[in-house]
Amino acid sequence: MTDCERLDMTWGSSASSGYCSQSDSEHELEQFYTARTSLRKTKRRKEEPVDCRKQELSLSEIQQKVKEYNAQVNSNLFMVLNRDGSYTGFIKVQFKLARPVSLPPPRSTSSSSSSSGRDGGCQEDKALKHRTSFYLPRDTVKHLHISSSTRAREVIKALLKKFTVVDNPAKFSLFERSERQNQVYLRKLADDEHPLFLRLCAGPNEKVLSLVLKENETGEVNWDAFSFPELQNFLRILKREEEDHVRQIVRRYALARDKMKEALKNFSTPG
C-alpha cells in the first residue's frame, strides 16, 4: 500500500475527547476563550481561523474551503472535491511515542502454512511471544491519503499497518495539536471524528493544527482486551525499561562519584 492509496476501512469503537493543555483543563480553556472574547469586543482578525468543527457545512461552503485550502498549499498535496460533496486529501501525522512498539517475528520458511487446531494455536502464541520491540524516533512523520469519511480510529489502524506494528490500536490515540497565544494545546480526538475535516477547517498551517499519534494514558487502557501473550510481552518491555533506567541511574552516580574523587586528589596535602 502506498501513501496515495485511499483508505477504505471500518473500525467501531468510542473514546472520550476534550481540550487540554500541559496545565489547563477543558473548563479552564473555555473560560480563557470567554474572557478573551469579552475583553476584546472586536471583530475576528482575518488570520484567526474560524472553528467549523461543530458546524455542518453545505456543499457550497465545502467547495469554498477546498478552494481556499488548495490556494495556500505550496506542494502537490491538494484536496480533491467529489461531486457528492465528499473530498480526499493528505494529512501528516507526527509520532510521539514514549514506549516501544512491537513488530511481528520473521516468518519461518520451515513452518507449515496449513497448521490448524492446537498446533496452530501454539504457533500463534509463540509468534506473539517472539515479537521484536523497538522505539520509533520521536520525529517520525507519515503522510496518509484519506477521504472526508475516514475516522480517527481508522487513521490509527492505517498508521500502525504502514509500520507493520502489531500492537493493539486501542493503545494509541490521535491528538489535535494547536498553538495559540504562545500556548500549546492538545485535544484527544474521538474515534468517530474525521481528521481530514479538521485539516480542511484549519487550513494547511501546521501551527494552527497538526496531528499527533500518542499512547493512551495507562489508566485509559482496557488491559482485559489484550491476550495473555500480549500482556506477557508488555511486562517484558516494562522490565527492560526498568533495567535500562536503573543502569542509567547507576552510571550517573558512578560518574559523579568519580568526579568527586578526582577533585579530592587535586587538593594539596598540607606539609
mmCIF file of C-alpha atoms in Angstrom:
data_model
loop_
_atom_site.group_PDB
_atom_site.id
_atom_site.type_symbol
_atom_site.label_atom_id
_atom_site.label_comp_id
_atom_site.label_asym_id
_atom_site.label_seq_id
_atom_site.Cartn_x
_atom_site.Cartn_y
_atom_site.Cartn_z
ATOM 1 C CA MET A 1 0.000 0.000 0.000
ATOM 2 C CA THR A 2 1.380 3.441 -0.948
ATOM 3 C CA ASP A 3 0.766 6.762 0.771
ATOM 4 C CA CYS A 4 -1.507 7.796 -2.048
ATOM 5 C CA GLU A 5 -3.834 4.842 -1.704
ATOM 6 C CA ARG A 6 -7.203 5.701 -0.286
ATOM 7 C CA LEU A 7 -8.157 4.190 2.997
ATOM 8 C CA ASP A 8 -11.242 2.045 2.939
ATOM 9 C CA MET A 9 -11.642 0.568 6.404
ATOM 10 C CA THR A 10 -14.142 0.395 9.210
ATOM 11 C CA TRP A 11 -13.495 0.366 12.909
ATOM 12 C CA GLY A 12 -16.155 0.548 15.594
ATOM 13 C CA SER A 13 -15.179 1.963 18.974
ATOM 14 C CA SER A 14 -15.537 5.079 21.062
ATOM 15 C CA ALA A 15 -13.287 7.319 23.105
ATOM 16 C CA SER A 16 -13.632 10.447 25.169
ATOM 17 C CA SER A 17 -12.251 13.746 23.959
ATOM 18 C CA GLY A 18 -11.692 17.209 25.288
ATOM 19 C CA TYR A 19 -9.341 20.116 25.117
ATOM 20 C CA CYS A 20 -6.377 20.124 27.398
ATOM 21 C CA SER A 21 -3.019 21.789 27.650
ATOM 22 C CA GLN A 22 0.010 20.887 29.654
ATOM 23 C CA SER A 23 -1.501 22.671 32.657
ATOM 24 C CA ASP A 24 -5.074 23.585 31.726
ATOM 25 C CA SER A 25 -8.264 21.581 31.692
ATOM 26 C CA GLU A 26 -11.096 21.862 29.201
ATOM 27 C CA HIS A 27 -13.086 24.044 31.579
ATOM 28 C CA GLU A 28 -10.165 26.433 32.017
ATOM 29 C CA LEU A 29 -9.746 26.668 28.257
ATOM 30 C CA GLU A 30 -13.416 27.556 27.834
ATOM 31 C CA GLN A 31 -13.022 30.276 30.469
ATOM 32 C CA PHE A 32 -9.974 31.557 28.590
ATOM 33 C CA TYR A 33 -11.932 31.933 25.371
ATOM 34 C CA THR A 34 -14.887 33.543 27.162
ATOM 35 C CA ALA A 35 -12.659 36.094 28.879
ATOM 36 C CA ARG A 36 -10.703 36.758 25.715
ATOM 37 C CA THR A 37 -13.843 37.403 23.691
ATOM 38 C CA SER A 38 -15.466 39.665 26.278
ATOM 39 C CA LEU A 39 -12.310 41.759 26.749
ATOM 40 C CA ARG A 40 -11.576 42.312 23.091
ATOM 41 C CA LYS A 41 -15.090 43.108 21.845
ATOM 42 C CA THR A 42 -13.644 43.472 18.373
ATOM 43 C CA LYS A 43 -14.145 41.683 15.110
ATOM 44 C CA ARG A 44 -12.241 38.495 14.477
ATOM 45 C CA ARG A 45 -8.945 39.127 12.739
ATOM 46 C CA LYS A 46 -8.508 37.563 9.318
ATOM 47 C CA GLU A 47 -5.601 35.384 10.414
ATOM 48 C CA GLU A 48 -7.679 33.757 13.160
ATOM 49 C CA PRO A 49 -9.258 30.565 11.772
ATOM 50 C CA VAL A 50 -12.974 30.030 12.094
ATOM 51 C CA ASP A 51 -13.656 26.926 14.122
ATOM 52 C CA CYS A 52 -16.036 24.960 11.931
ATOM 53 C CA ARG A 53 -15.570 21.582 13.600
ATOM 54 C CA LYS A 54 -19.008 21.703 15.193
ATOM 55 C CA GLN A 55 -20.711 23.068 12.113
ATOM 56 C CA GLU A 56 -22.496 21.258 9.325
ATOM 57 C CA LEU A 57 -21.048 22.655 6.123
ATOM 58 C CA SER A 58 -23.088 22.920 2.982
ATOM 59 C CA LEU A 59 -21.750 21.797 -0.373
ATOM 60 C CA SER A 60 -21.031 25.377 -1.405
ATOM 61 C CA GLU A 61 -19.148 26.005 1.853
ATOM 62 C CA ILE A 62 -17.076 22.851 1.354
ATOM 63 C CA GLN A 63 -16.305 23.918 -2.216
ATOM 64 C CA GLN A 64 -15.148 27.315 -0.997
ATOM 65 C CA LYS A 65 -12.992 25.846 1.767
ATOM 66 C CA VAL A 66 -11.361 23.331 -0.576
ATOM 67 C CA LYS A 67 -10.609 26.164 -2.995
ATOM 68 C CA GLU A 68 -9.102 28.306 -0.209
ATOM 69 C CA TYR A 69 -7.124 25.351 1.147
ATOM 70 C CA ASN A 70 -5.573 24.472 -2.228
ATOM 71 C CA ALA A 71 -4.655 28.131 -2.795
ATOM 72 C CA GLN A 72 -2.488 28.003 0.347
ATOM 73 C CA VAL A 73 -0.751 24.700 -0.417
ATOM 74 C CA ASN A 74 2.819 25.017 -1.670
ATOM 75 C CA SER A 75 3.136 21.361 -2.670
ATOM 76 C CA ASN A 76 1.073 18.895 -4.672
ATOM 77 C CA LEU A 77 -0.823 17.712 -1.585
ATOM 78 C CA PHE A 78 -4.101 19.211 -2.740
ATOM 79 C CA MET A 79 -7.602 18.284 -1.701
ATOM 80 C CA VAL A 80 -9.938 16.942 -4.363
ATOM 81 C CA LEU A 81 -13.667 17.579 -4.162
ATOM 82 C CA ASN A 82 -16.079 14.938 -5.459
ATOM 83 C CA ARG A 83 -19.498 15.597 -6.949
ATOM 84 C CA ASP A 84 -21.310 14.185 -3.940
ATOM 85 C CA GLY A 85 -19.647 16.683 -1.590
ATOM 86 C CA SER A 86 -17.064 14.275 -0.236
ATOM 87 C CA TYR A 87 -13.385 15.059 -0.667
ATOM 88 C CA THR A 88 -9.987 13.447 -0.404
ATOM 89 C CA GLY A 89 -6.632 14.816 0.688
ATOM 90 C CA PHE A 90 -3.488 14.316 2.707
ATOM 91 C CA ILE A 91 -2.870 14.520 6.423
ATOM 92 C CA LYS A 92 0.516 14.437 8.116
ATOM 93 C CA VAL A 93 0.763 12.643 11.455
ATOM 94 C CA GLN A 94 3.721 13.011 13.809
ATOM 95 C CA PHE A 95 4.633 10.111 16.068
ATOM 96 C CA LYS A 96 5.336 10.986 19.700
ATOM 97 C CA LEU A 97 5.546 7.573 21.325
ATOM 98 C CA ALA A 98 7.237 7.157 24.694
ATOM 99 C CA ARG A 99 7.179 3.362 24.667
ATOM 100 C CA PRO A 100 8.472 0.813 22.159
ATOM 101 C CA VAL A 101 6.196 -0.753 19.583
ATOM 102 C CA SER A 102 6.106 -4.405 18.550
ATOM 103 C CA LEU A 103 6.812 -5.882 15.136
ATOM 104 C CA PRO A 104 5.856 -9.385 14.044
ATOM 105 C CA PRO A 105 8.579 -12.042 14.204
ATOM 106 C CA PRO A 106 10.241 -13.035 10.919
ATOM 107 C CA ARG A 107 8.337 -15.751 9.116
ATOM 108 C CA SER A 108 9.875 -19.179 9.331
ATOM 109 C CA THR A 109 10.222 -20.914 5.976
ATOM 110 C CA SER A 110 10.018 -24.294 7.660
ATOM 111 C CA SER A 111 6.666 -23.650 9.313
ATOM 112 C CA SER A 112 3.671 -25.145 7.616
ATOM 113 C CA SER A 113 1.052 -22.705 6.375
ATOM 114 C CA SER A 114 -1.623 -25.328 6.810
ATOM 115 C CA SER A 115 -1.238 -25.700 10.580
ATOM 116 C CA SER A 116 -4.538 -25.860 12.401
ATOM 117 C CA GLY A 117 -6.135 -26.849 15.686
ATOM 118 C CA ARG A 118 -3.948 -26.966 18.788
ATOM 119 C CA ASP A 119 -0.666 -26.815 16.829
ATOM 120 C CA GLY A 120 -1.823 -23.676 15.038
ATOM 121 C CA GLY A 121 -2.780 -22.048 18.332
ATOM 122 C CA CYS A 122 0.627 -22.878 19.841
ATOM 123 C CA GLN A 123 2.403 -21.392 16.847
ATOM 124 C CA GLU A 124 0.348 -18.216 17.186
ATOM 125 C CA ASP A 125 1.237 -17.932 20.886
ATOM 126 C CA LYS A 126 4.921 -18.446 20.071
ATOM 127 C CA ALA A 127 4.730 -15.734 17.429
ATOM 128 C CA LEU A 128 3.247 -13.304 19.939
ATOM 129 C CA LYS A 129 5.952 -14.127 22.452
ATOM 130 C CA HIS A 130 8.779 -13.590 19.967
ATOM 131 C CA ARG A 131 7.771 -10.164 18.699
ATOM 132 C CA THR A 132 10.508 -7.628 18.117
ATOM 133 C CA SER A 133 10.151 -4.373 20.064
ATOM 134 C CA PHE A 134 11.817 -1.090 19.130
ATOM 135 C CA TYR A 135 11.457 2.650 19.635
ATOM 136 C CA LEU A 136 10.163 4.789 16.789
ATOM 137 C CA PRO A 137 12.073 8.088 16.516
ATOM 138 C CA ARG A 138 10.049 10.925 18.032
ATOM 139 C CA ASP A 139 10.391 12.973 14.843
ATOM 140 C CA THR A 140 8.836 10.257 12.679
ATOM 141 C CA VAL A 141 6.083 11.607 10.422
ATOM 142 C CA LYS A 142 3.786 9.914 7.947
ATOM 143 C CA HIS A 143 1.518 11.262 5.229
ATOM 144 C CA LEU A 144 -1.762 9.489 4.587
ATOM 145 C CA HIS A 145 -4.159 9.997 1.714
ATOM 146 C CA ILE A 146 -7.636 9.696 3.182
ATOM 147 C CA SER A 147 -11.205 10.740 2.488
ATOM 148 C CA SER A 148 -13.550 13.009 4.383
ATOM 149 C CA SER A 149 -15.329 9.912 5.722
ATOM 150 C CA THR A 150 -12.180 8.368 7.238
ATOM 151 C CA ARG A 151 -12.400 8.326 11.031
ATOM 152 C CA ALA A 152 -9.655 8.829 13.588
ATOM 153 C CA ARG A 153 -9.648 5.168 14.622
ATOM 154 C CA GLU A 154 -9.193 4.124 11.002
ATOM 155 C CA VAL A 155 -6.240 6.506 10.688
ATOM 156 C CA ILE A 156 -4.582 4.923 13.732
ATOM 157 C CA LYS A 157 -5.063 1.456 12.307
ATOM 158 C CA ALA A 158 -3.622 2.518 8.937
ATOM 159 C CA LEU A 159 -0.566 4.149 10.538
ATOM 160 C CA LEU A 160 0.227 1.020 12.527
ATOM 161 C CA LYS A 161 -0.224 -1.112 9.423
ATOM 162 C CA LYS A 162 2.192 1.024 7.391
ATOM 163 C CA PHE A 163 4.902 0.461 10.013
ATOM 164 C CA THR A 164 3.849 -3.209 10.457
ATOM 165 C CA VAL A 165 3.193 -2.518 14.140
ATOM 166 C CA VAL A 166 1.209 -5.375 15.675
ATOM 167 C CA ASP A 167 0.259 -3.654 18.951
ATOM 168 C CA ASN A 168 -3.432 -3.301 19.662
ATOM 169 C CA PRO A 169 -4.689 0.014 18.169
ATOM 170 C CA ALA A 170 -6.577 0.611 21.429
ATOM 171 C CA LYS A 171 -3.218 1.507 22.997
ATOM 172 C CA PHE A 172 -2.994 4.667 20.853
ATOM 173 C CA SER A 173 -4.930 7.857 20.280
ATOM 174 C CA LEU A 174 -4.840 10.626 17.718
ATOM 175 C CA PHE A 175 -4.408 14.141 19.087
ATOM 176 C CA GLU A 176 -5.003 17.565 17.621
ATOM 177 C CA ARG A 177 -2.172 19.973 18.456
ATOM 178 C CA SER A 178 -2.563 23.736 18.124
ATOM 179 C CA GLU A 179 -0.611 26.839 19.098
ATOM 180 C CA ARG A 180 -2.406 29.969 20.266
ATOM 181 C CA GLN A 181 -1.074 32.959 22.179
ATOM 182 C CA ASN A 182 2.251 31.180 22.755
ATOM 183 C CA GLN A 183 0.370 28.284 24.352
ATOM 184 C CA VAL A 184 0.328 24.704 23.070
ATOM 185 C CA TYR A 185 -2.941 22.810 23.351
ATOM 186 C CA LEU A 186 -3.655 19.121 22.817
ATOM 187 C CA ARG A 187 -7.069 17.640 22.207
ATOM 188 C CA LYS A 188 -7.727 13.939 22.015
ATOM 189 C CA LEU A 189 -9.855 13.084 19.005
ATOM 190 C CA ALA A 190 -12.876 10.891 19.444
ATOM 191 C CA ASP A 191 -12.756 7.673 17.457
ATOM 192 C CA ASP A 192 -15.525 8.820 15.096
ATOM 193 C CA GLU A 193 -14.061 12.245 14.281
ATOM 194 C CA HIS A 194 -12.867 12.952 10.754
ATOM 195 C CA PRO A 195 -9.259 14.224 10.653
ATOM 196 C CA LEU A 196 -9.487 15.482 7.065
ATOM 197 C CA PHE A 197 -12.446 17.685 8.006
ATOM 198 C CA LEU A 198 -10.348 19.204 10.808
ATOM 199 C CA ARG A 199 -7.499 19.746 8.345
ATOM 200 C CA LEU A 200 -9.838 21.452 5.896
ATOM 201 C CA CYS A 201 -11.269 23.775 8.552
ATOM 202 C CA ALA A 202 -7.858 24.727 9.940
ATOM 203 C CA GLY A 203 -6.088 25.075 6.615
ATOM 204 C CA PRO A 204 -2.615 23.716 5.820
ATOM 205 C CA ASN A 205 -0.789 25.733 8.515
ATOM 206 C CA GLU A 206 0.759 23.206 10.940
ATOM 207 C CA LYS A 207 0.859 25.755 13.762
ATOM 208 C CA VAL A 208 -2.875 26.214 13.571
ATOM 209 C CA LEU A 209 -3.419 22.465 13.636
ATOM 210 C CA SER A 210 -1.237 19.383 13.464
ATOM 211 C CA LEU A 211 -1.981 15.736 14.177
ATOM 212 C CA VAL A 212 -0.007 13.665 16.664
ATOM 213 C CA LEU A 213 -0.115 9.950 17.482
ATOM 214 C CA LYS A 214 0.492 9.170 21.150
ATOM 215 C CA GLU A 215 -0.100 6.342 23.575
ATOM 216 C CA ASN A 216 -3.136 6.391 25.767
ATOM 217 C CA GLU A 217 -2.520 7.003 29.417
ATOM 218 C CA THR A 218 -2.050 3.742 31.306
ATOM 219 C CA GLY A 219 -5.276 4.285 33.200
ATOM 220 C CA GLU A 220 -7.239 4.600 29.950
ATOM 221 C CA VAL A 221 -6.123 1.265 28.504
ATOM 222 C CA ASN A 222 -8.507 -1.641 28.858
ATOM 223 C CA TRP A 223 -5.958 -4.326 29.720
ATOM 224 C CA ASP A 224 -8.662 -7.003 29.730
ATOM 225 C CA ALA A 225 -8.920 -6.555 25.959
ATOM 226 C CA PHE A 226 -5.397 -7.948 25.412
ATOM 227 C CA SER A 227 -4.455 -11.582 25.060
ATOM 228 C CA PHE A 228 -2.262 -13.422 27.553
ATOM 229 C CA PRO A 229 0.833 -13.409 25.268
ATOM 230 C CA GLU A 230 0.366 -9.677 24.598
ATOM 231 C CA LEU A 231 0.271 -8.907 28.317
ATOM 232 C CA GLN A 232 3.392 -11.010 28.825
ATOM 233 C CA ASN A 233 5.119 -9.035 26.086
ATOM 234 C CA PHE A 234 4.143 -5.742 27.752
ATOM 235 C CA LEU A 235 5.612 -6.980 31.037
ATOM 236 C CA ARG A 236 8.875 -7.877 29.306
ATOM 237 C CA ILE A 237 9.031 -4.399 27.774
ATOM 238 C CA LEU A 238 8.392 -2.757 31.153
ATOM 239 C CA LYS A 239 11.081 -4.907 32.768
ATOM 240 C CA ARG A 240 13.559 -3.938 30.050
ATOM 241 C CA GLU A 241 12.709 -0.243 30.500
ATOM 242 C CA GLU A 242 13.133 -0.555 34.257
ATOM 243 C CA GLU A 243 16.529 -2.249 33.890
ATOM 244 C CA ASP A 244 17.691 0.422 31.429
ATOM 245 C CA HIS A 245 16.550 3.160 33.798
ATOM 246 C CA VAL A 246 18.387 1.571 36.715
ATOM 247 C CA ARG A 247 21.580 1.278 34.646
ATOM 248 C CA GLN A 248 21.363 4.958 33.695
ATOM 249 C CA ILE A 249 20.965 5.997 37.344
ATOM 250 C CA VAL A 250 23.856 3.786 38.490
ATOM 251 C CA ARG A 251 26.053 5.149 35.689
ATOM 252 C CA ARG A 252 25.169 8.734 36.566
ATOM 253 C CA TYR A 253 26.007 8.308 40.260
ATOM 254 C CA ALA A 254 29.213 6.435 39.426
ATOM 255 C CA LEU A 255 30.302 9.286 37.164
ATOM 256 C CA ALA A 256 29.540 11.856 39.870
ATOM 257 C CA ARG A 257 31.461 9.782 42.406
ATOM 258 C CA ASP A 258 34.495 9.586 40.101
ATOM 259 C CA LYS A 259 34.460 13.346 39.590
ATOM 260 C CA MET A 260 34.337 13.932 43.347
ATOM 261 C CA LYS A 261 37.277 11.579 43.893
ATOM 262 C CA GLU A 262 39.225 13.335 41.160
ATOM 263 C CA ALA A 263 38.506 16.690 42.790
ATOM 264 C CA LEU A 264 39.744 15.390 46.132
ATOM 265 C CA LYS A 265 43.029 14.346 44.545
ATOM 266 C CA ASN A 266 43.605 17.897 43.368
ATOM 267 C CA PHE A 267 43.714 19.198 46.935
ATOM 268 C CA SER A 268 47.345 19.515 48.030
ATOM 269 C CA THR A 269 48.276 17.665 51.168
ATOM 270 C CA PRO A 270 49.480 20.137 53.853
ATOM 271 C CA GLY A 271 53.200 19.720 54.668
#
